[in-house]
PDB file of C-alpha atoms and ligand atoms in Angstrom:
ATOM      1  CA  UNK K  15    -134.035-147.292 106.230  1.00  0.00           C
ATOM      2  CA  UNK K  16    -133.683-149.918 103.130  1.00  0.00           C
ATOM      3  CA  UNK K  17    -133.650-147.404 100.023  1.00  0.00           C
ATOM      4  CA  UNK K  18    -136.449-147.795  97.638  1.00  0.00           C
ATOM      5  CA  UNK K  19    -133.871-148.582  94.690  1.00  0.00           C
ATOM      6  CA  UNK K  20    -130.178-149.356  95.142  1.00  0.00           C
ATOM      7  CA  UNK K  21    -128.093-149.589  92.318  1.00  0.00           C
ATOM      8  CA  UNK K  22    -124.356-151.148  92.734  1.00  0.00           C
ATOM      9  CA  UNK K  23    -121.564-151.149  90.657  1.00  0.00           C
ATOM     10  CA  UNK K  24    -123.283-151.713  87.547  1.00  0.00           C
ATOM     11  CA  UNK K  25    -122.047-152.612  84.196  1.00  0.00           C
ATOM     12  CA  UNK K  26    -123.504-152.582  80.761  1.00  0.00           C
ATOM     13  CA  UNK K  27    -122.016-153.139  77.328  1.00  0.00           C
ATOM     14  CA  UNK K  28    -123.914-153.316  74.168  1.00  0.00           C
ATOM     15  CA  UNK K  29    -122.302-156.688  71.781  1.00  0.00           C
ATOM     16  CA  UNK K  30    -122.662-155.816  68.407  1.00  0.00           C
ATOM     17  CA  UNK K  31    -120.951-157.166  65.133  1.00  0.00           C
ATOM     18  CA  UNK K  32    -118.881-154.219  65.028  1.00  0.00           C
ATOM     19  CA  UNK K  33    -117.704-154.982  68.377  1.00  0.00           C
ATOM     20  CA  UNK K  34    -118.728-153.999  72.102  1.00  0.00           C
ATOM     21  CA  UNK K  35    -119.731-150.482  73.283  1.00  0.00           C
ATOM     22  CA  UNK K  36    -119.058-150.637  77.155  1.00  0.00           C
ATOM     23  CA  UNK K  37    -122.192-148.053  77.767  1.00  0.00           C
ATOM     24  CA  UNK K  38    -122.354-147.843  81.811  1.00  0.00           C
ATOM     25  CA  UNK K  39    -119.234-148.771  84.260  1.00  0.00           C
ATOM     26  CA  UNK K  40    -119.370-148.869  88.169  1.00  0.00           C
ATOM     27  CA  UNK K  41    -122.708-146.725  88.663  1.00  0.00           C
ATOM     28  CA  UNK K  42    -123.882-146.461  91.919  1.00  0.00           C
ATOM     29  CA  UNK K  43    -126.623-144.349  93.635  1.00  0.00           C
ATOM     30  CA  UNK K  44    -129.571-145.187  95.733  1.00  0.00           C
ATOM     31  CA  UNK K  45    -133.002-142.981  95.844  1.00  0.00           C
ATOM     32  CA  UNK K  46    -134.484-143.092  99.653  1.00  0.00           C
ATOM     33  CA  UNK K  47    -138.235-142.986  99.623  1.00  0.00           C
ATOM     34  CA  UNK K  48    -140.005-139.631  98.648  1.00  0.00           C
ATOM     35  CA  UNK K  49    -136.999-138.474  96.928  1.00  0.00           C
ATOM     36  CA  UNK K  50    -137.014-136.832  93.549  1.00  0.00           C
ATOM     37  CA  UNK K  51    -133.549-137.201  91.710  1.00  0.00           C
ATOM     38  CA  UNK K  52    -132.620-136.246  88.566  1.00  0.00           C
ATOM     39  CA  UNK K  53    -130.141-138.065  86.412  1.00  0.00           C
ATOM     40  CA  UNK K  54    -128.125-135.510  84.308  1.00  0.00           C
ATOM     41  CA  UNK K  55    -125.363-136.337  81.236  1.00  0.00           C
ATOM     42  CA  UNK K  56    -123.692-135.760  77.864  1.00  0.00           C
ATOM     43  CA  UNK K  57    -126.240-137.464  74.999  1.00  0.00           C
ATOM     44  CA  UNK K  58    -125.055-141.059  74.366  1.00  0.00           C
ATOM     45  CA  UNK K  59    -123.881-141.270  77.472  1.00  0.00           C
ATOM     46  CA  UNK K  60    -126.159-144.330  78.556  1.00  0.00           C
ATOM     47  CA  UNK K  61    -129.129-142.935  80.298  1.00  0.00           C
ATOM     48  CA  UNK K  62    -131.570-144.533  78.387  1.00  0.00           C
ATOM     49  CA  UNK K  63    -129.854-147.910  79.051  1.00  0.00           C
ATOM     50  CA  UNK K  64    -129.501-147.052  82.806  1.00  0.00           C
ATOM     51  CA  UNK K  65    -133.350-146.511  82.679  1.00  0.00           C
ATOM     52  CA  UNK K  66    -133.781-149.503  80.671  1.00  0.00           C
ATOM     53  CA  UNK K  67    -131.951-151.599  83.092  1.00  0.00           C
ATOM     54  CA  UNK K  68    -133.773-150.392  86.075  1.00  0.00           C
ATOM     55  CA  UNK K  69    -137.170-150.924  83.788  1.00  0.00           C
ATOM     56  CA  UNK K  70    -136.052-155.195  84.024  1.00  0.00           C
ATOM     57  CA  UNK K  71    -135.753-154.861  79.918  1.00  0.00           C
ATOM     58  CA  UNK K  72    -131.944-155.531  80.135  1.00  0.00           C
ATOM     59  CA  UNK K  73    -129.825-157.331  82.662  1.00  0.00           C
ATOM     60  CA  UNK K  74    -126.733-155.737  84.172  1.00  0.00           C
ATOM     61  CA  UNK K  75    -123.449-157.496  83.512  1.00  0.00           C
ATOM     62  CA  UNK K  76    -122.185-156.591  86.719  1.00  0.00           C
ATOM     63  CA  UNK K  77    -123.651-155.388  89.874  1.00  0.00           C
ATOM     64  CA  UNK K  78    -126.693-155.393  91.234  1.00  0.00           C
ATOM     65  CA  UNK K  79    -130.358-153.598  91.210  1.00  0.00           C
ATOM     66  CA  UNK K  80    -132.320-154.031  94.888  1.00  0.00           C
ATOM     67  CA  UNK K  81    -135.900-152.410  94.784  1.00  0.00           C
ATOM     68  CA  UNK K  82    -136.596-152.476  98.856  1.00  0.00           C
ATOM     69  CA  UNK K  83    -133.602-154.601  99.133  1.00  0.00           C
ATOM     70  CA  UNK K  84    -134.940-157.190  96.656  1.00  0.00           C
ATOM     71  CA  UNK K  85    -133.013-157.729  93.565  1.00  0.00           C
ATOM     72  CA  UNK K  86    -134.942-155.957  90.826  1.00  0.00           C
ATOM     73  CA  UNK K  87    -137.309-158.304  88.881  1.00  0.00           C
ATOM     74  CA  UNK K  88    -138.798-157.501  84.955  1.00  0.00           C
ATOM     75  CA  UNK K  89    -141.862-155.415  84.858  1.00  0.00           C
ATOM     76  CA  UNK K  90    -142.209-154.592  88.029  1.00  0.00           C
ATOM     77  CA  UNK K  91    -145.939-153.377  88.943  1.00  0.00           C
ATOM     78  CA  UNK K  92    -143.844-150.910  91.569  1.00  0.00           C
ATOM     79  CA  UNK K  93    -142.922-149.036  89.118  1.00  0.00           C
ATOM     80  CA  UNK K  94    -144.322-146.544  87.121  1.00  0.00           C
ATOM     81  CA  UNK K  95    -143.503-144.537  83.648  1.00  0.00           C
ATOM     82  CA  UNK K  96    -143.341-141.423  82.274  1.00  0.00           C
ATOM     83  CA  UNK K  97    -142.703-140.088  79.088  1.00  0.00           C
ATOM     84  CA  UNK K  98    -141.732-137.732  76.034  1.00  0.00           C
ATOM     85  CA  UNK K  99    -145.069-138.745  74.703  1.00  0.00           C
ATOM     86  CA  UNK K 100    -148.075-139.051  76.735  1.00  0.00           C
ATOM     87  CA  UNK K 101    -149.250-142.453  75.039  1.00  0.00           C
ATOM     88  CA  UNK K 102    -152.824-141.575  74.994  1.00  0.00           C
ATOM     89  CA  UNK K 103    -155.376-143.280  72.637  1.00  0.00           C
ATOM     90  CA  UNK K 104    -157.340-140.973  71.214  1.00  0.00           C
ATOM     91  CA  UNK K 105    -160.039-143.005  70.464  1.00  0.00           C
ATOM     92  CA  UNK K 106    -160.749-143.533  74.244  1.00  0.00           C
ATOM     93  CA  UNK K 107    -161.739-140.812  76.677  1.00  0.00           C
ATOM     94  CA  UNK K 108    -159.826-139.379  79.093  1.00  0.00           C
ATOM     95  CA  UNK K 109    -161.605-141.632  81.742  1.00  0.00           C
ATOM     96  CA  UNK K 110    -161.032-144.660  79.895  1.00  0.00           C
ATOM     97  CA  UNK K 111    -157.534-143.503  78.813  1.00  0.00           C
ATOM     98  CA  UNK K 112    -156.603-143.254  82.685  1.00  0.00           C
ATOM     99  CA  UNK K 113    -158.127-146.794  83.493  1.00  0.00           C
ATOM    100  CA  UNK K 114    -156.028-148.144  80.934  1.00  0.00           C
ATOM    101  CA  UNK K 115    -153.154-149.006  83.038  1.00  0.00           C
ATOM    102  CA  UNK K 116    -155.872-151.142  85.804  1.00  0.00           C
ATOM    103  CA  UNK K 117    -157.192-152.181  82.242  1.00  0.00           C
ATOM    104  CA  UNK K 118    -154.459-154.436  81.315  1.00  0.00           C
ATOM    105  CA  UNK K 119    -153.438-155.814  84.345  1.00  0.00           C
ATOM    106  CA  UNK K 120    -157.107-156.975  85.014  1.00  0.00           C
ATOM    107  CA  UNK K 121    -157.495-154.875  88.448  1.00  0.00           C
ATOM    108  CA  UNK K 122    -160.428-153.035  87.048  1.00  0.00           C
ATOM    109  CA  UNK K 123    -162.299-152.469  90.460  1.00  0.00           C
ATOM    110  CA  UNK K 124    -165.246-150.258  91.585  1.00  0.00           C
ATOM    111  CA  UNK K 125    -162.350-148.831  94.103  1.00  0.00           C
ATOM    112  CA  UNK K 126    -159.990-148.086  91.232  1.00  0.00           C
ATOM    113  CA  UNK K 127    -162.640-146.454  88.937  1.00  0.00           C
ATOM    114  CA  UNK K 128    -163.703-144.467  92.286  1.00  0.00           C
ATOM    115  CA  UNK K 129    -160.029-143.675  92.451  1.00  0.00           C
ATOM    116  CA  UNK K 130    -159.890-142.509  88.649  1.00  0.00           C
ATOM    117  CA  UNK K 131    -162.623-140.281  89.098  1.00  0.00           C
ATOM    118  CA  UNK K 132    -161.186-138.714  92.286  1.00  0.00           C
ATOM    119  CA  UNK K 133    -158.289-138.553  91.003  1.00  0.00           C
ATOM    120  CA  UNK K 134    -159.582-136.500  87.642  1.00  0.00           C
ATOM    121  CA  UNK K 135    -161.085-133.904  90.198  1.00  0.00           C
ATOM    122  CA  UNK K 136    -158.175-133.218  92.423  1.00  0.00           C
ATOM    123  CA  UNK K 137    -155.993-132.744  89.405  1.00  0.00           C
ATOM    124  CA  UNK K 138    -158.935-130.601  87.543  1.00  0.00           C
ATOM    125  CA  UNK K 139    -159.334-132.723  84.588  1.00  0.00           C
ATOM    126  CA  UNK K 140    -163.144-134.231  85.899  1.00  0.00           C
ATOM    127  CA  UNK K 141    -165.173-132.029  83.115  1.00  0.00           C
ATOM    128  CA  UNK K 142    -162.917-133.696  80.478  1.00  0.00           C
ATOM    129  CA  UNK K 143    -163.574-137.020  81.877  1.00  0.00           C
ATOM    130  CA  UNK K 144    -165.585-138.027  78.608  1.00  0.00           C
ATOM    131  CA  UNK K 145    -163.308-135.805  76.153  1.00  0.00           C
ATOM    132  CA  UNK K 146    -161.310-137.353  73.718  1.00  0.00           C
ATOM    133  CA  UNK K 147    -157.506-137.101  74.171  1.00  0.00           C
ATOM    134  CA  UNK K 148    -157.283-134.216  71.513  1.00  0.00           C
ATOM    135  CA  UNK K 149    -159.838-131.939  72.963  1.00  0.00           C
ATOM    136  CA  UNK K 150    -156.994-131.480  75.873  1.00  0.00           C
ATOM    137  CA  UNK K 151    -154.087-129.012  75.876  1.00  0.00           C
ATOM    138  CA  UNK K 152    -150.515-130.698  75.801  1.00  0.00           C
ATOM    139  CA  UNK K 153    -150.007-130.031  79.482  1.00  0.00           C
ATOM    140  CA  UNK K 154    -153.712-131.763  80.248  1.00  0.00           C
ATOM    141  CA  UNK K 155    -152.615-134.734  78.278  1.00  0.00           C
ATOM    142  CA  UNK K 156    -149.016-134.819  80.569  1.00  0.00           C
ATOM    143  CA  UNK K 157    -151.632-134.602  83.673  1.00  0.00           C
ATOM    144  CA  UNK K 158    -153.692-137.512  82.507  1.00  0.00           C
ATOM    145  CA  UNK K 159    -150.605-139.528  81.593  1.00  0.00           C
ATOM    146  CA  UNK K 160    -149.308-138.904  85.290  1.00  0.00           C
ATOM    147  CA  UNK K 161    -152.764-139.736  86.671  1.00  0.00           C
ATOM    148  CA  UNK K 162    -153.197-142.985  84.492  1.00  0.00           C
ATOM    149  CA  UNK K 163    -149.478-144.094  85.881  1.00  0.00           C
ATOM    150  CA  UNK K 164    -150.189-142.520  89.548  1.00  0.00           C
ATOM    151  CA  UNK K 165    -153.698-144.912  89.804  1.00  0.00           C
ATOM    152  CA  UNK K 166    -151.666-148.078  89.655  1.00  0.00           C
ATOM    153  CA  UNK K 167    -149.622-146.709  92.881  1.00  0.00           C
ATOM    154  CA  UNK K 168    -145.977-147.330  91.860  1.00  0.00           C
ATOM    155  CA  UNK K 169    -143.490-147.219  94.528  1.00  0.00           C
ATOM    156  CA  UNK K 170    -140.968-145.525  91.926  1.00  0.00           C
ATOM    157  CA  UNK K 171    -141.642-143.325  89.021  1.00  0.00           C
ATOM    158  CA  UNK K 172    -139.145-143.074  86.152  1.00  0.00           C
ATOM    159  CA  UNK K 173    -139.191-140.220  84.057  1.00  0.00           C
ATOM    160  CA  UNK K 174    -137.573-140.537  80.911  1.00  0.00           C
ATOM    161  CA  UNK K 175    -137.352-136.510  78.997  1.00  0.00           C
ATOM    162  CA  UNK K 176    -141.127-136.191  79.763  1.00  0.00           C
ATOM    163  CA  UNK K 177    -141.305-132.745  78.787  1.00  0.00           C
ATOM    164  CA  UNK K 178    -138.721-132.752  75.534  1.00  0.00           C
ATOM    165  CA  UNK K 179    -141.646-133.156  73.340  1.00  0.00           C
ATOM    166  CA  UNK K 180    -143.635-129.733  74.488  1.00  0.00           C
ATOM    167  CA  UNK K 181    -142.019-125.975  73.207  1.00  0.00           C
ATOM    168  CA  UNK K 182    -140.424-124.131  75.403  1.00  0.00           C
ATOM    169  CA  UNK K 183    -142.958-122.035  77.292  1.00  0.00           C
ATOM    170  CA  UNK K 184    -145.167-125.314  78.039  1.00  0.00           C
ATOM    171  CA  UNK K 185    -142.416-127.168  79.251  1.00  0.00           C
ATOM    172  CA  UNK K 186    -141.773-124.689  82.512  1.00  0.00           C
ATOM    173  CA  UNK K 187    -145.688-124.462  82.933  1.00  0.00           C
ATOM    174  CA  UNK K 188    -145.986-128.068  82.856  1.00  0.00           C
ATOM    175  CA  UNK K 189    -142.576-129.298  84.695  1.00  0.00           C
ATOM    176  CA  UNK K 190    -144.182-126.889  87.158  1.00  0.00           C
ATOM    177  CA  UNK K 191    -147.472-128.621  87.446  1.00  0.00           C
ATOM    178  CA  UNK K 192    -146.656-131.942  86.741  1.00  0.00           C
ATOM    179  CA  UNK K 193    -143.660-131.596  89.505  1.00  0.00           C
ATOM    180  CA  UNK K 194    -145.820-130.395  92.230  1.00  0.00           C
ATOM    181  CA  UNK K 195    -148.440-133.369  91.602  1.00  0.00           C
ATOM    182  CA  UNK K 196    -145.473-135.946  92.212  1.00  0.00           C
ATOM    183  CA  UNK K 197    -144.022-134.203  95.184  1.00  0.00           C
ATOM    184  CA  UNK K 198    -147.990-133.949  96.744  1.00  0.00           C
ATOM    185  CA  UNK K 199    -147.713-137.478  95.726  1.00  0.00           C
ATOM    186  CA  UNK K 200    -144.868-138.309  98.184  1.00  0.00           C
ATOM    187  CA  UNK K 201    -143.363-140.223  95.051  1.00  0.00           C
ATOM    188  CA  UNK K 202    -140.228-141.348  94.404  1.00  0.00           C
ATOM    189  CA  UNK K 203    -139.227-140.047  91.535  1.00  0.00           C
ATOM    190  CA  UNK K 204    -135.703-140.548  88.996  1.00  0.00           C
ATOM    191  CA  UNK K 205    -135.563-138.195  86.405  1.00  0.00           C
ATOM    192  CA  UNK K 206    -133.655-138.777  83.141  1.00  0.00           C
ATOM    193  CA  UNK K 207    -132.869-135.438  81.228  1.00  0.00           C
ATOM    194  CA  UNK K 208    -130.805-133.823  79.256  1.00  0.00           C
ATOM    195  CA  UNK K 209    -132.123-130.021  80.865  1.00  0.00           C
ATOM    196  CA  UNK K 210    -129.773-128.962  83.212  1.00  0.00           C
ATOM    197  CA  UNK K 211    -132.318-126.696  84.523  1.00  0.00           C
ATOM    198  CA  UNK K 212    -135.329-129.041  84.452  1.00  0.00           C
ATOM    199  CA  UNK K 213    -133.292-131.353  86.738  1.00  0.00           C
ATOM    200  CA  UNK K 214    -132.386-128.303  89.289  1.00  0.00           C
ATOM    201  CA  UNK K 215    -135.906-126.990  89.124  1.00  0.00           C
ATOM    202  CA  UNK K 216    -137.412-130.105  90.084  1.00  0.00           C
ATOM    203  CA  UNK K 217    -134.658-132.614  92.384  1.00  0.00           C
ATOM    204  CA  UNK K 218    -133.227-133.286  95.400  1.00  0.00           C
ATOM    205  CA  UNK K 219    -130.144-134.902  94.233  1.00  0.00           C
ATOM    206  CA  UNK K 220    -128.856-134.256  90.485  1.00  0.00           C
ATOM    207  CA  UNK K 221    -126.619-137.372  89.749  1.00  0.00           C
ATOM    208  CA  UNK K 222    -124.370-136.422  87.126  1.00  0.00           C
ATOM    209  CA  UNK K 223    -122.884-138.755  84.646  1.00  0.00           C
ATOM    210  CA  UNK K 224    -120.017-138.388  82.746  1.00  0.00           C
ATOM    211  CA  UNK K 225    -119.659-139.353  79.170  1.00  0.00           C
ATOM    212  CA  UNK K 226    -120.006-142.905  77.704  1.00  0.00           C
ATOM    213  CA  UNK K 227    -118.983-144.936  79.555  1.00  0.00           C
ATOM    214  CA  UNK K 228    -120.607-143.420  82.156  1.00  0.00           C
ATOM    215  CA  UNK K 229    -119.302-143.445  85.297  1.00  0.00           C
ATOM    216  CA  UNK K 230    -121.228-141.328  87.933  1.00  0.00           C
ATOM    217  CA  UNK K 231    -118.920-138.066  87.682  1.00  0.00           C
ATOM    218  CA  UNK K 232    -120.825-136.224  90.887  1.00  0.00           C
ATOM    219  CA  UNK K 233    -124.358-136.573  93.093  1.00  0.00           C
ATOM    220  CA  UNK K 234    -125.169-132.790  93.716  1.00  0.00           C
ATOM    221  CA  UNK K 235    -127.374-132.256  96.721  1.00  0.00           C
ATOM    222  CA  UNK K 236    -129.678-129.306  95.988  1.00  0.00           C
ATOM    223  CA  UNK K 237    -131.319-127.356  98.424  1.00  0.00           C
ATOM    224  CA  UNK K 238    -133.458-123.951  98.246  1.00  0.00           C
ATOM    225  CA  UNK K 239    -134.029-121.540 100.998  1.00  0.00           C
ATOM    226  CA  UNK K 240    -137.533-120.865  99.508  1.00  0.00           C
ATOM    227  CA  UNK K 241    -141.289-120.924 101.739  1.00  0.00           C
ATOM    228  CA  UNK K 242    -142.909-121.869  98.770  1.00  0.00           C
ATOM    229  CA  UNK K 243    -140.560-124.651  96.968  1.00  0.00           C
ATOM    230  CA  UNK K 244    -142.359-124.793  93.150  1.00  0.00           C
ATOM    231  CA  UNK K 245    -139.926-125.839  90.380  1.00  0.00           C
ATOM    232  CA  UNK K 246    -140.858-122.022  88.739  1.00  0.00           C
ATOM    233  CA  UNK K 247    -140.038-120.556  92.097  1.00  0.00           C
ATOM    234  CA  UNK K 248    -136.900-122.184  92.117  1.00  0.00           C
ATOM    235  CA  UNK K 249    -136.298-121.123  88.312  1.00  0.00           C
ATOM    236  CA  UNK K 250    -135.852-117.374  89.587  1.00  0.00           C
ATOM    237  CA  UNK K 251    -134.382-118.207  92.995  1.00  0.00           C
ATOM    238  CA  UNK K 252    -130.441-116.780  93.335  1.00  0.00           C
ATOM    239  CA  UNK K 253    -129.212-120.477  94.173  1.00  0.00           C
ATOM    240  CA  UNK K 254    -130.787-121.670  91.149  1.00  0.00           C
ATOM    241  CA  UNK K 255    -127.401-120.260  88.691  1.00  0.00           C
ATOM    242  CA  UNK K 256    -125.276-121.388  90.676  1.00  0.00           C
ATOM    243  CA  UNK K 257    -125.937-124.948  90.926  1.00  0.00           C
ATOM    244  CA  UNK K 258    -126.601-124.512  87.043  1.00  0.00           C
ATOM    245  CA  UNK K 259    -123.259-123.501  86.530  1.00  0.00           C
ATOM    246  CA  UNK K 260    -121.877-125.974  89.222  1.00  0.00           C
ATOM    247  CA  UNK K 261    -123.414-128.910  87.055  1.00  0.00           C
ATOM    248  CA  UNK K 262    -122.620-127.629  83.920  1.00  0.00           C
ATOM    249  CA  UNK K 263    -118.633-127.474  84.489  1.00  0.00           C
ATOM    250  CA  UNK K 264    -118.952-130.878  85.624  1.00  0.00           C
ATOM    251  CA  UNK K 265    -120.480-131.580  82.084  1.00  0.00           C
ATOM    252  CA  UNK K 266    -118.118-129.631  80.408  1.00  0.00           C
ATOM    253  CA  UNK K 267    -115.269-129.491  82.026  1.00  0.00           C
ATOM    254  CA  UNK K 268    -113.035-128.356  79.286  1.00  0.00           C
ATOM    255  CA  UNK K 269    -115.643-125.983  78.225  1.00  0.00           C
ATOM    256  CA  UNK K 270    -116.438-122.339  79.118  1.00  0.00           C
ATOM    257  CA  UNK K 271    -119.746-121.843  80.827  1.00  0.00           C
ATOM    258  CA  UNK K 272    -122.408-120.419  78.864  1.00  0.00           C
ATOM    259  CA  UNK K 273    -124.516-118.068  80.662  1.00  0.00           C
ATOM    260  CA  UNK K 274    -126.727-117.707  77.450  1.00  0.00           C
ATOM    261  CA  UNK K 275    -127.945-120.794  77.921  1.00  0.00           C
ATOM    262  CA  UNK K 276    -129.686-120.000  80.885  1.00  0.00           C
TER     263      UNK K 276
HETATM  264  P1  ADP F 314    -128.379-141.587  76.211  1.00  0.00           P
HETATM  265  O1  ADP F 314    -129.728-142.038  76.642  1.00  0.00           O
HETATM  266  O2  ADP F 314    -127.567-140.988  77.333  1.00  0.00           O
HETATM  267  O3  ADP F 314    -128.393-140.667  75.032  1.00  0.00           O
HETATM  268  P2  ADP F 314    -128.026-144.400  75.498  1.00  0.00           P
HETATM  269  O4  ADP F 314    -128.201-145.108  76.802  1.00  0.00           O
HETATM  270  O5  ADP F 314    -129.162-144.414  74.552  1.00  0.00           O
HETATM  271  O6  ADP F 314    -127.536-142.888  75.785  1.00  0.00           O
HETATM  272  O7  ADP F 314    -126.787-145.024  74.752  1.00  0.00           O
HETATM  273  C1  ADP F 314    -125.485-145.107  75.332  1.00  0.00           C
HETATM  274  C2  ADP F 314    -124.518-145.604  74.296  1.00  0.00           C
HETATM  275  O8  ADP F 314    -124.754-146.977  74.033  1.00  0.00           O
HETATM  276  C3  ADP F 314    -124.675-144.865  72.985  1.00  0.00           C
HETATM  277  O9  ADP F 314    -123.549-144.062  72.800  1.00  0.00           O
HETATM  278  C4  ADP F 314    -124.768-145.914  71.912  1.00  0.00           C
HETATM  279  O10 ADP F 314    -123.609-145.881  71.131  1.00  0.00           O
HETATM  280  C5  ADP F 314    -124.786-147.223  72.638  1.00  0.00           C
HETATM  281  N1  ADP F 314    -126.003-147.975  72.317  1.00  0.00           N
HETATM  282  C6  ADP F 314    -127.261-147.680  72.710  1.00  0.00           C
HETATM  283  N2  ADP F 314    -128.124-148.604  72.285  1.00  0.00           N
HETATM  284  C7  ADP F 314    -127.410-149.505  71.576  1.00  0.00           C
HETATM  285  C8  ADP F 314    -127.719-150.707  70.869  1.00  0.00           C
HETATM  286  N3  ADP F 314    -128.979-151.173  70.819  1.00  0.00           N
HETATM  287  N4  ADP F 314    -126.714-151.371  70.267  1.00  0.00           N
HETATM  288  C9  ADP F 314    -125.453-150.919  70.328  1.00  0.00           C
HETATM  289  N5  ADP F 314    -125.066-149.812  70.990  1.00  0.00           N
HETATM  290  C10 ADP F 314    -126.030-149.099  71.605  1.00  0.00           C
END
């Protein structure tokens, strides 16, 4: 089966006046459809630019992006986003806000604001349908983000720290939440993150990078032996340490492990 999104062998330097920062050398990975990976490294690594490349904002020097085995072209409608911050206006309701996406790209439809609305009761946001953005609770607003970017059915949804921005306790609730919604979704999903144990809570696949210029130091397969496979589940699940620990070495290498920060 041609993978949703190849990438291979790519290459990206940043050419400033001070010089050139090679940021990404020889990556390689491809996401088969349905998967959810999770791309893991040290900050300043290049993730960011990785996800910008794959976004069509930069070009690779070398290598080459294939979305179904077509190189990779900018803006792509297959492809969806999510964020740190949820992007809402808050001068539109939540109905409007998750039309907004159909909005721009003129494919307001009776079908698609059908869609909206079904898609606000399956994911129990239809009584805030005419709220404003602020009467919501920050997990709400990460819900109607995903369903604004869900309505426009992207093949591939990149998700760049989505969660960074809420406190602790929120962020397992909602990784929770908004994780089960993608994989109900059948989704392809890439994760960016610098949360070790967002990215085993919620992937199939951690891809690890090493730092800048990152190469891609290890793919780590990760599997739970669970009947009810929930990203909070998986939090408390015996497996769940030790593929923490396995991915933090690789990060670290030259670093004891730090149970603490589990
Ligand atoms: P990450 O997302 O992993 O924190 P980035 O992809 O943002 O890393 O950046 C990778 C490296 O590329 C950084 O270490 C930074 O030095 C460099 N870099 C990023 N953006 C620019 C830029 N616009 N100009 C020059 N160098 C940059």
């Amino acid at each position: 089966m041609t993978p949703i999104l190849e990438l291979k062998d790519i290459d990206y330097s940043y050419h400033t006046l001070d010089g050139e920062t090679k940021a990404l050398s020889g990556i390689s990975f491809s996401l088969t459809k349905g998967e959810f990976a999770a791309v893991v490294g040290p900050s300043g690594c290049g993730k960011s630019t990785l996800l910008s490349l794959i976004d069509g904002l930069m070009k690779a020097e070398r290598g080459e992006l294939l979305m179904n085995g077509e190189p990779l072209t900018e803006n792509s409608s297959k492809i969806g986003y999510m964020l740190q911050h949820d992007h809402l206006f808050e001068w539109r309701t939540v109905y409007r806000n998750v039309l907004l996406g159909a909005e721009i790209s003129r494919q307001i439809t009776p079908e698609i604001k059908k869609r909206a609305e079904e898609m606000l009761e399956q994911y129990g946001l239809k009584q805030f349908s005419r709220s404003k953005p602020s009467e919501l609770s920050g997990g709400m607003r990460q819900r109607a983000a995903l369903i604004r970017t869900l309505l426009m059915e992207p093949e591939l949804l990149l998700l760049d720290e989505p969660f960074s921005a809420l406190d602790y306790q929120t962020r397992l609730t909602v990784s929770d939440d908004i994780g089960q919604i993608i994989r109900k979704s059948g989704k392809t999903a890439l994760l960016v993150t610098h949360d070790l144990s967002e990215a085993v809570s919620l992937a199939d696949r951690v891809i690890v990078l090493t730092k800048r210029p990152a190469t891609v130091a290890r793919i780590v397969p990760i599997t739970f032996d669970l009947a009810h496979d929930t990203p909070l589940v998986r939090r408390n699940a015996p497996e769940f340490k030790t593929y923490f620990n396995e991915i933090w070495k690789e990060l670290n290498s030259d670093e004891p492990i730090a149970d603490e920060t589990l």
